[in-house]
XYZ file of C-alpha atoms in Angstrom:
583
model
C -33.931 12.104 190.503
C -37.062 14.084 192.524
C -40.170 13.783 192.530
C -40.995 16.391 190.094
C -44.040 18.411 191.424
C -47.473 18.943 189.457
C -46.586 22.159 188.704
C -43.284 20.544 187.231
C -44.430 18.184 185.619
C -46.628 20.321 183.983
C -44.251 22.366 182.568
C -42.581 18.903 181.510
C -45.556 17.846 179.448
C -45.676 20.832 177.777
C -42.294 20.859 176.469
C -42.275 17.380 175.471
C -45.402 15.438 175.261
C -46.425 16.547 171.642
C -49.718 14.273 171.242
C -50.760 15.367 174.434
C -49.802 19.286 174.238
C -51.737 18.851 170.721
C -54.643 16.954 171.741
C -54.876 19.110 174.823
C -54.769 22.852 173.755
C -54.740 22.955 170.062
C -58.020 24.019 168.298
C -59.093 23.016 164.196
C -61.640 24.754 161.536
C -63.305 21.579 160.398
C -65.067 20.857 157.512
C -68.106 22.263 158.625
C -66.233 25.855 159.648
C -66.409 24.540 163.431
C -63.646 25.149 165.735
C -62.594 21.848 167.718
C -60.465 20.342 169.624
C -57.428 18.613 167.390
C -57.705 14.565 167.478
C -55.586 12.986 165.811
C -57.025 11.140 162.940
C -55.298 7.689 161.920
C -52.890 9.321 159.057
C -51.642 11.731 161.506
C -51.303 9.143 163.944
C -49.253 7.233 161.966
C -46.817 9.947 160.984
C -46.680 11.048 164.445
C -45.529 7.848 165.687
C -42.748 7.510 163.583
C -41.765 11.014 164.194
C -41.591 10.348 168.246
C -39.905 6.591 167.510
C -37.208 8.660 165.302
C -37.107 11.222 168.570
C -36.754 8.389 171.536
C -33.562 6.944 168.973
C -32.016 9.845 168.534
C -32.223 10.040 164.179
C -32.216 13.214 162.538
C -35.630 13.764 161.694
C -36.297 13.958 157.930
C -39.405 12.444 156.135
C -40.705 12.529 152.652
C -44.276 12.470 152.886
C -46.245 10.896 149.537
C -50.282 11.001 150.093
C -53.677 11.123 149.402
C -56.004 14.211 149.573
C -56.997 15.661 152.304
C -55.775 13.737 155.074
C -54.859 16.490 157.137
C -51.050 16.031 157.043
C -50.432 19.457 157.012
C -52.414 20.510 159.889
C -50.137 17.870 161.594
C -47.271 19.366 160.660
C -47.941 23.151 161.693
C -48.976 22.076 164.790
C -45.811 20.244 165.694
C -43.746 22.826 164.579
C -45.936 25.226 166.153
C -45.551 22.926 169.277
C -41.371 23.472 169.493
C -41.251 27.349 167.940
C -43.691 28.691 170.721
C -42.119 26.153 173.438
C -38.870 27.136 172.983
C -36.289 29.893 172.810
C -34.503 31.265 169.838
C -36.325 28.499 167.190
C -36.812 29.346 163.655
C -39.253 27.434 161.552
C -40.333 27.915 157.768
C -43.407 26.792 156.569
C -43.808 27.052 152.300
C -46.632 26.161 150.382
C -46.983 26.090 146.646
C -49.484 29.123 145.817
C -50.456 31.935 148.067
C -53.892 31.221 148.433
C -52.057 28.025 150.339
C -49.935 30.040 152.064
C -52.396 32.309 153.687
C -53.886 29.022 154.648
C -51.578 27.144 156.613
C -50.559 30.722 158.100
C -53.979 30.782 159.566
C -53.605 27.415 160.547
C -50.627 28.805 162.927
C -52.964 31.800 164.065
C -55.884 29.799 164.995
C -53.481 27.600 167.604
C -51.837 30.480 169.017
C -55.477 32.734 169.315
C -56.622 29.610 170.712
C -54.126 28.735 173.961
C -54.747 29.431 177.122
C -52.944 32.841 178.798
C -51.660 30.415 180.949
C -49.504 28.885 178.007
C -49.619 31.515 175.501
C -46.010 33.045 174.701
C -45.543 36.927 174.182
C -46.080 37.663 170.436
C -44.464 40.832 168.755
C -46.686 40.597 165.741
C -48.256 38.432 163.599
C -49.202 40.210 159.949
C -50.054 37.166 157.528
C -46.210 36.263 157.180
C -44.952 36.271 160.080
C -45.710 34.788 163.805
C -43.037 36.282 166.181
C -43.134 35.268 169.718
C -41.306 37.978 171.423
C -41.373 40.617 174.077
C -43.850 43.482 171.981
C -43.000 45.825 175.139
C -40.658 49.004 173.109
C -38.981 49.960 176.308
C -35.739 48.106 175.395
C -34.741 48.242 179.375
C -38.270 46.179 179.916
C -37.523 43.906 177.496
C -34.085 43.368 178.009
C -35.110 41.720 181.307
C -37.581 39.553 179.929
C -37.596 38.981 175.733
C -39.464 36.625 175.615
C -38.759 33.316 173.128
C -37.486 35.047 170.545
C -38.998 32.666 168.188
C -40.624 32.617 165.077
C -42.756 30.849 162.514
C -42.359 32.139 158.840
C -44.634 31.423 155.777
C -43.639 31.907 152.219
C -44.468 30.976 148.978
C -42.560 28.451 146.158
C -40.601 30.082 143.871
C -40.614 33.864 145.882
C -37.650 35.574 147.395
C -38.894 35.173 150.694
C -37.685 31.498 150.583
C -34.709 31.094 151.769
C -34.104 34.829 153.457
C -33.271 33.006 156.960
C -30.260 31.712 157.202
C -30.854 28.920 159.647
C -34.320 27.495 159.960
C -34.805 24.522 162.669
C -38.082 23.521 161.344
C -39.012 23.118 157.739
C -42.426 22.255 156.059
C -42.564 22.176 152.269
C -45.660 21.984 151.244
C -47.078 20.085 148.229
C -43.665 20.535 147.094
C -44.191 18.509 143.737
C -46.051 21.481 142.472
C -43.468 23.826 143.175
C -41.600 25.938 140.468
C -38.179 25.042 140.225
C -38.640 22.499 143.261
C -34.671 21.465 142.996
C -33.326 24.892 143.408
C -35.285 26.245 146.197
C -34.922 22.777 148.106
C -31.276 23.055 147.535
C -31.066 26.553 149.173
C -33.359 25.544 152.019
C -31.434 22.123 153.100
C -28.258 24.259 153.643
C -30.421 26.653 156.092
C -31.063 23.607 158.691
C -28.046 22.398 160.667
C -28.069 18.418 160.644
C -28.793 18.003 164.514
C -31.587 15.677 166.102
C -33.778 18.560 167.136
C -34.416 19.718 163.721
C -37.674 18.666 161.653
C -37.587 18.752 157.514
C -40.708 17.323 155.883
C -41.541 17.537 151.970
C -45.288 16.236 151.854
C -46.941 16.178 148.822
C -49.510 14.607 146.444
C -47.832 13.166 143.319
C -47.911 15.502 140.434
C -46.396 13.161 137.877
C -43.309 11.617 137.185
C -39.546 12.803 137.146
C -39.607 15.651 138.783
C -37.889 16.850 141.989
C -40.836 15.218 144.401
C -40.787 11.965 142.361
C -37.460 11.944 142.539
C -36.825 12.755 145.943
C -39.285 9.862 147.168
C -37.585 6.901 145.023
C -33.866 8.202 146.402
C -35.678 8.059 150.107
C -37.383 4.574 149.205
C -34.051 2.583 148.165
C -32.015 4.375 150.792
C -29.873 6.777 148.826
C -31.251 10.075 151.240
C -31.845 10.367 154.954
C -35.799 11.014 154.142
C -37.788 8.208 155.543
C -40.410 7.608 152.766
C -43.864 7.674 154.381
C -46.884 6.651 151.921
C -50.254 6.994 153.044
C -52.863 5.490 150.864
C -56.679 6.914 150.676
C -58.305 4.077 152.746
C -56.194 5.112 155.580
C -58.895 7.962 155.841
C -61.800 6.778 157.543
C -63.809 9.662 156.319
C -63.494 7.909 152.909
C -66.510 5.719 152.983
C -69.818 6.164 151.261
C -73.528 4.421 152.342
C -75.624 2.491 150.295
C -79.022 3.821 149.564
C -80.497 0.450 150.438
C -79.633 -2.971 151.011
C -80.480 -4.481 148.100
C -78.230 -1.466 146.833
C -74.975 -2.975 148.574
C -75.909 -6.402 147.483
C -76.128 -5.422 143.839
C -72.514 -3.444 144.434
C -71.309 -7.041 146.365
C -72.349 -9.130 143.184
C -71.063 -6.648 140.169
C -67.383 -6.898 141.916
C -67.285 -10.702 143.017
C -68.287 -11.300 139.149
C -65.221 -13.897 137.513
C -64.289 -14.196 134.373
C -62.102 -16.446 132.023
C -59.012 -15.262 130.487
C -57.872 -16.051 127.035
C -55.687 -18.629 128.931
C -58.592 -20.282 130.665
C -57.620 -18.700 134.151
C -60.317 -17.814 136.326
C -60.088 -13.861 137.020
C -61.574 -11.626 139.419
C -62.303 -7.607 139.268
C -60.053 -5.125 140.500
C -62.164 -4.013 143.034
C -62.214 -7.569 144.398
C -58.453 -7.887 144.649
C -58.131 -4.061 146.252
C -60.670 -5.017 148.525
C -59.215 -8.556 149.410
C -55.636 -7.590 148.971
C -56.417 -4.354 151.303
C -59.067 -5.564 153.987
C -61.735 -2.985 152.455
C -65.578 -2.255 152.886
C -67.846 -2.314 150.445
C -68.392 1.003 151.835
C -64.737 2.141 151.065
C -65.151 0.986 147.673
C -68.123 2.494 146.811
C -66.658 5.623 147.874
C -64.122 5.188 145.581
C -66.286 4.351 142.567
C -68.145 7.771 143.291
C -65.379 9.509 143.519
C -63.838 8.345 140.163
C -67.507 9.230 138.542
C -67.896 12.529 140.422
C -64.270 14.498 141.235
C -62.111 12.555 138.909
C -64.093 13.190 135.922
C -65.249 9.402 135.620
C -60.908 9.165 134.704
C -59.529 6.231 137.094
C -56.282 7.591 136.132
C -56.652 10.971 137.445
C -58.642 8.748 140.785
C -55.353 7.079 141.180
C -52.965 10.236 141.005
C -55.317 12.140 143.718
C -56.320 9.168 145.827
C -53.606 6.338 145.142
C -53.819 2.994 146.931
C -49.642 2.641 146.471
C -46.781 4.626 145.604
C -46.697 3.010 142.075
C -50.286 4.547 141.455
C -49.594 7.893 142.763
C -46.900 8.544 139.853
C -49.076 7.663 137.026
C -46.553 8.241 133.919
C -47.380 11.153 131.760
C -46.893 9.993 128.266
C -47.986 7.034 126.329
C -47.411 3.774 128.113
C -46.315 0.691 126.801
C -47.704 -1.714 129.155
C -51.083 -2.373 130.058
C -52.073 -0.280 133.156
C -54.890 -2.682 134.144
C -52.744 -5.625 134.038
C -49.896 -3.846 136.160
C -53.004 -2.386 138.045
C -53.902 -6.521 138.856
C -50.253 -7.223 139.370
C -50.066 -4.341 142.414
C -52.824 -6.549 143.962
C -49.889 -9.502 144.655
C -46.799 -7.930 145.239
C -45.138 -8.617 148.458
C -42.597 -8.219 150.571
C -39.189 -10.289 149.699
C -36.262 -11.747 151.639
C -33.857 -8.830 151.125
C -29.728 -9.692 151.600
C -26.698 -10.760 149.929
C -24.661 -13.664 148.508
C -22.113 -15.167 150.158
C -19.490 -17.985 148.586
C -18.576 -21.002 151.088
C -15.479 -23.055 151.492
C -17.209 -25.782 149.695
C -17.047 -23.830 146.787
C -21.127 -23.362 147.095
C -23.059 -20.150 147.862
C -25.262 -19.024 150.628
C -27.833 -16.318 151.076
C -27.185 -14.114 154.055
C -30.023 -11.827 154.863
C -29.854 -8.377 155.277
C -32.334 -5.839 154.842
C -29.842 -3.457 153.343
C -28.630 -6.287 150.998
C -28.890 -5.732 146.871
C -30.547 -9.029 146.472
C -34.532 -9.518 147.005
C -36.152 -12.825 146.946
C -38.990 -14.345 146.964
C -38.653 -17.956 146.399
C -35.500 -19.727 146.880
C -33.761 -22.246 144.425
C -35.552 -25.814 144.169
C -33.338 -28.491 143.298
C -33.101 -29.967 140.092
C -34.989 -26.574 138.686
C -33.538 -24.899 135.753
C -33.546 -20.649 136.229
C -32.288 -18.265 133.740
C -31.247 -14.739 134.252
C -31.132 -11.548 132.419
C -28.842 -9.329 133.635
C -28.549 -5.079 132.219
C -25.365 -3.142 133.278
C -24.784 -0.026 134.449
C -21.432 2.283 134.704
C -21.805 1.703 138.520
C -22.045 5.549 139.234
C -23.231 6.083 142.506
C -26.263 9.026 140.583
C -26.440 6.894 136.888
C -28.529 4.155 136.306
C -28.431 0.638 138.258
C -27.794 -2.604 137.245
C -30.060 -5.034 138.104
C -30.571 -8.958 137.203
C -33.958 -10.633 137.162
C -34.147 -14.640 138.092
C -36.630 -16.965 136.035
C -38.139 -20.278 136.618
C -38.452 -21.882 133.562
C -41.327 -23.630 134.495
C -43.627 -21.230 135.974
C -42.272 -18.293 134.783
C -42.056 -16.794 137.900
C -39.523 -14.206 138.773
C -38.202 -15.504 141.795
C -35.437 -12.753 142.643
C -33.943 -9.439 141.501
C -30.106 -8.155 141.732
C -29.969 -4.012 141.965
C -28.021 -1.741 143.061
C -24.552 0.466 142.010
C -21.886 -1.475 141.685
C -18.465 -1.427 139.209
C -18.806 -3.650 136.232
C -16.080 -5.779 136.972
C -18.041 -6.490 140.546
C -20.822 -6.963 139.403
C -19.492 -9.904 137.579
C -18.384 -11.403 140.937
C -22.315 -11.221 141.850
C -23.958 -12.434 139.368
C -21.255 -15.605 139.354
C -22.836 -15.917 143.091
C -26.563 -15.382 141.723
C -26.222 -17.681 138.847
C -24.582 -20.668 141.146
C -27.066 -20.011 144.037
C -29.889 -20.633 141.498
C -28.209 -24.161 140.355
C -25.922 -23.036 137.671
C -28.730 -20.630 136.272
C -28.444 -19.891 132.150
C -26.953 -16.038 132.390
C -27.663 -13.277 129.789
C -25.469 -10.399 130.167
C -25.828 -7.287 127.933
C -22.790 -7.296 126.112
C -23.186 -3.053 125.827
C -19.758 -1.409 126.910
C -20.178 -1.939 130.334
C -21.498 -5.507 129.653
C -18.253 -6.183 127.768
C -16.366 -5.793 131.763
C -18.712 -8.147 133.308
C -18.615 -11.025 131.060
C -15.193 -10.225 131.181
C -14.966 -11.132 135.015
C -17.801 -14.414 134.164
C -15.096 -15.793 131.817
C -12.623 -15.433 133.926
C -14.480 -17.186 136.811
C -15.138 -19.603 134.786
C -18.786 -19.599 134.840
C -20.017 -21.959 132.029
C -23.649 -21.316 131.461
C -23.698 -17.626 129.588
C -26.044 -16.933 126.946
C -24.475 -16.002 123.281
C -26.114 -14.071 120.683
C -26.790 -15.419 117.232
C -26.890 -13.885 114.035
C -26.267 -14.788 110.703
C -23.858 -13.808 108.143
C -25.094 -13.155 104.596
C -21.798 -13.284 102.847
C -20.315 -16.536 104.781
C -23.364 -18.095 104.996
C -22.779 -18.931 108.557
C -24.186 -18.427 111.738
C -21.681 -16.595 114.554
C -21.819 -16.485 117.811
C -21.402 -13.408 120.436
C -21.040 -13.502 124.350
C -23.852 -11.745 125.931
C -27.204 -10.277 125.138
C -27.202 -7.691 122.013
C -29.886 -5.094 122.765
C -30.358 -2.798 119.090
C -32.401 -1.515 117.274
C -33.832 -4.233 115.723
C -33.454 -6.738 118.860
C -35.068 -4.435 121.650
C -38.785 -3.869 120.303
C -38.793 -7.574 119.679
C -38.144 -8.446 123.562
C -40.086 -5.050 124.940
C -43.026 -6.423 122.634
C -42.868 -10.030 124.061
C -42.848 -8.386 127.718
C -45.549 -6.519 127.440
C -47.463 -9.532 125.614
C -46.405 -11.473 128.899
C -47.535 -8.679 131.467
C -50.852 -8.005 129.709
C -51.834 -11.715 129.731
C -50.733 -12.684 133.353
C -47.841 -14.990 131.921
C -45.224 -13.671 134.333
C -45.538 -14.434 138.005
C -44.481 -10.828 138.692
C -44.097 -9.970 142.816
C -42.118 -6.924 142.712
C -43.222 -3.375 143.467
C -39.900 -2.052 141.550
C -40.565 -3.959 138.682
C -44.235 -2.593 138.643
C -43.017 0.856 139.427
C -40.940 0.880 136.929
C -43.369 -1.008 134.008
C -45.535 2.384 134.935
C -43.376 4.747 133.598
C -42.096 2.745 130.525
C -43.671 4.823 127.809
C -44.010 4.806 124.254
C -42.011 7.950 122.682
C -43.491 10.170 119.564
C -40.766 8.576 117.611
C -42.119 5.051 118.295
C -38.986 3.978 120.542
C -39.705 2.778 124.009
C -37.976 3.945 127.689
C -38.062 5.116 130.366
C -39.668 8.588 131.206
C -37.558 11.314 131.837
C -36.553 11.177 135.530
C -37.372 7.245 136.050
C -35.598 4.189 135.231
C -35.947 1.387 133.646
C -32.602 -1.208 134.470
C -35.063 -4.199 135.689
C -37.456 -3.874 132.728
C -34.574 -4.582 130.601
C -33.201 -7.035 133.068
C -36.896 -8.904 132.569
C -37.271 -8.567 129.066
C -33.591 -10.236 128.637
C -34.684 -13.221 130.565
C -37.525 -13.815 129.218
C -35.853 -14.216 125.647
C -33.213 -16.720 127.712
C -37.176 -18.830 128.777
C -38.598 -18.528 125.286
C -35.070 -19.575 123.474
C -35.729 -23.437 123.839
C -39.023 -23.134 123.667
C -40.334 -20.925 120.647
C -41.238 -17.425 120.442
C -44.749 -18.045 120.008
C -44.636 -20.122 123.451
C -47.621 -19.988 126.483
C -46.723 -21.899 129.601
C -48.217 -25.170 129.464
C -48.524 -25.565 132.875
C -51.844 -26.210 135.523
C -53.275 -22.768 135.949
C -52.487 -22.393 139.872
C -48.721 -23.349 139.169
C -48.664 -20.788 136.153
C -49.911 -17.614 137.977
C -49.642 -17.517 141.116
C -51.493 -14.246 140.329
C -54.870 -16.093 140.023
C -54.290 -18.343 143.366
C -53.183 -15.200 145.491
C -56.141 -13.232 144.625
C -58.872 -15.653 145.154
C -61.038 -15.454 148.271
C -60.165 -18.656 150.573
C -64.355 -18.541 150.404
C -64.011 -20.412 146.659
C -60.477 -22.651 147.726
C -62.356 -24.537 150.422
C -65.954 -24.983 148.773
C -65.220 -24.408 145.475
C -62.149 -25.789 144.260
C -63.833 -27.514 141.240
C -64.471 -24.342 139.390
C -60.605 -23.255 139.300
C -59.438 -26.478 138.262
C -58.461 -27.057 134.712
């Protein structure tokens, strides 16, 4: 290949080199009505690199976009898709925003970089009259402009729920903006995905605050997060911003701030606890600065309403879609149990010639773990079933330690009935024979169908007694009714408010979040959300408490018991001051 010349190269860069074709020529309003240069900030950054690591692979480029305030996401995305639609012949990009007043806003956005370019780089524009920024020959002499058109490109902006939507009828670039507060989000989004053909150079992007849960945005995101949509799920939490930080008046200021949050308390179980601003600051790597920014927020935007705090500035996904109704478990203790989730061993099961099982990680596996069997440990599991349709609900299987009460690993996924049988035969022999509690609902009925016939020995029967024998009968599997399920969703949310359950799971969490309490008194899920390993958790913890009492607390040292209280401790107090979290 040449040398390519300056001039070439050049020409090159412009074309191809977003970062530096927007870092270079691109001018901002900032906050203080200033026009600047555009540097990328460290969201931006972030979304930018995954955009140009999706490029250099080749992978259609599709992102779901689920953020704090203000972090200047949009302004990101106009200019890239200002970048290709006035680089480039023949390119069509929409840009929609929920109101007009937004509308008119990002449309100036797109103004401001084009008035801004040098001639050198600036294309031909045709006209540009608040909707519309055409970048064409404006000459009227047809024979002028036949020999030079110009791109023949344009940028369109429209508003949610307006005819203008979806009047193209191929768009190569498409920006919906704040698209959780859009009216009818799942109609429009339905008639603007068949507009862009499904090749590489082609940009979707729904960004959004949260607005809720089960609506199109909310629904969109969890799809994109377990891999059911070709969105890549990007989350951005508030102290990616460094703009969020506040000063102390004084020293002695910061100092007072520094004691109020290191401040530990004892539970009702004896367990040493710490505040929650400790845990998001240890958990997180935060400044005191950071933090006191975020109590003066809560006091002075968010109406002194954490909630509301967490919806407009969440710290994880699970805080951004804060249910709407009445929840049934406590939101500080799920709050504290978002401080030690982690990452698990994601793959599948696998049975050997030797009859025994091993765990073959994949990260597109169904299983997660996060501690693997010990021997000689006894585990149960609680399994809930699904019909195994590929849009229904999933079924999903929670493992216990009956010691600790950890949950150790989850099952979930889609899956047929009868299959799923085959894997929880796997789970329940990987975790040494584990005690297995199946619901025995219609679909249940299938899959201890398939347990019996594998011959798996440890399953769980239900007991009830018979007033006119006198006797006490027996019934394969798990009986979730009326009278059974407040009972176990009671005990679980005893167990999650007081820190009984060792708890690591973000979908768990998620999912505890928008378990609500309806006006009829019955408990589920919100509309739109889920709640297959809430059930899966509450069965299990029935198969702990069976040999062990109903009114049972785990009478175990306090660091074995919670992991919760020895993950969120500073290593400051484990070297020095180990005495005071002994029991």
């Amino acid at each position: 290949m040449a040398k390519l010349t300056k001039e070439q190269l050049f020409f090159w860069k412009l074309k191809h080199d977003r970062k530096w074709y927007v870092e270079k020529f691109l001018k901002i309003r900032n906050k203080q009505a200033k026009i600047i240069s555009f540097v990328l900030n460290p969201a931006q950054k972030i979304v930018m690199d995954i955009i140009e690591k999706d490029e250099r692979e080749g992978r259609l480029k599709r992102y779901i976009v689920l953020k704090a305030r203000q972090m200047g996401l949009s302004t990101l995305f106009e200019a890239l898709i200002f970048h290709d639609t006035a680089n480039n012949d023949n390119k069509t990009s929409l840009i929609v925003a929920h109101e007009d007043t937004a509308s008119s806003n990002l449309f100036n956005m797109s103004k401001l970089y084009y008035e801004e370019l040098p001639d050198l780089i600036r294309p031909m524009k045709k006209y540009s009259n608040g909707r519309v920024l055409q970048f064409e020959n404006p000459e009227n002499d047809e024979s002028i402009k036949k020999d030079n058109p110009g791109l023949r490109s344009k940028i369109t902006i429209a508003t949610a729920g307006t005819g203008e939507v979806a009047r193209s009828s191929t768009n190569h670039n498409v920006h919906a903006s704040e698209v959780a507060f859009w009216p009818d989000a799942s109609t429009t989004m339905l008639s603007l995905m068949q507009s862009v053909p499904d090749e590489t150079n082609t940009l979707v992007v729904l960004e959004s605050t949260a607005n809720g849960v089960g609506d199109y945005f909310h629904d969109m995101w969890n799809k994109a997060v377990r891999g059911e949509n070709e969105f890549t799920p990007i989350f951005l939490a508030w102290f990616v911003d460094p703009t969020y930080t506040r000063n102390f008046p004084s020293e002695a200021a910061k100092q007072q701030f520094l004691e109020e949050i290191s401040i530990i308390s004892t539970d009702g179980n004896g367990g040493q606890v710490r505040t929650y601003e400790w845990e998001l600051m240890n958990k997180h790597g935060l400044t005191l600065e950071q933090l006191n920014w975020r109590r003066y927020t809560i006091a002075n935007k968010c109406q002194g309403d954490e909630e509301k705090f967490m919806q407009e500035y969440p710290s994880t996904p699970e805080e951004a879609f804060i249910s709407s109704g009445r929840p049934k478990f406590s939101i500080k203790a799920l709050k504290k149990y978002q401080t030690i989730t982690k990452a698990p061993q994601r793959g599948y099961l696998q049975l050997c010639p030797d009859g025994g099982v091993s765990f073959i990680e994949d990260p597109n596996g169904y299983i997660s773990i996060w501690k693997h069997p010990e021997p000689g440990q006894f585990y149960c599991i609680g399994a809930d079933v699904a019909e195994g349709l590929v849009e229904g609900d999933y079924s999903a299987a929670c493992v216990g330690n009956s010691e600790t009460f950890d949950i150790e690993a989850i099952w979930h996924g889609h899956i047929d009935p009868d299959l799923y049988g085959l894997e929880l035969q796997k789970l329940g022999k990987f975790y040494n024979d584990a005690y297995l509690g199946v619901e025995n609902n219609n679909h249940g009925l299938t899959t201890l169908t398939t347990l019996k016939k594998q011959e798996y020995w440890n399953l769980y029967f239900s007991k009830s007694y018979d007033k006119i024998s006198e006797k006490v009968t027996q019934k394969l599997g798990w009986t979730t009714s009326s009278r059974t399920k407040p009972l176990m969703i009671d005990k679980l949310a005893e167990f999650i408010r007081e820190f009984y359950l060792g708890i690591y799971s973000d979908l768990i969490i998620s999912e505890a979040f928008t378990y609500i309490i309806e006006d009829n008194g019955k408990t589920n899920a919100q509309i739109g959300c889920y709640d297959d390993t809430i059930m899966a958790t509450a069965i299990m913890l029935q198969l702990l408490l069976e040999g062990k009492g109903d009114s049972y607390v785990p009478e175990i040292p306090i660091d074995q018991r919670n992991n919760i209280k020895k993950d969120i401790i500073d290593p400051l107090f484990e070297s020095n001051e180990s005495d005071e979290f002994s029991d």
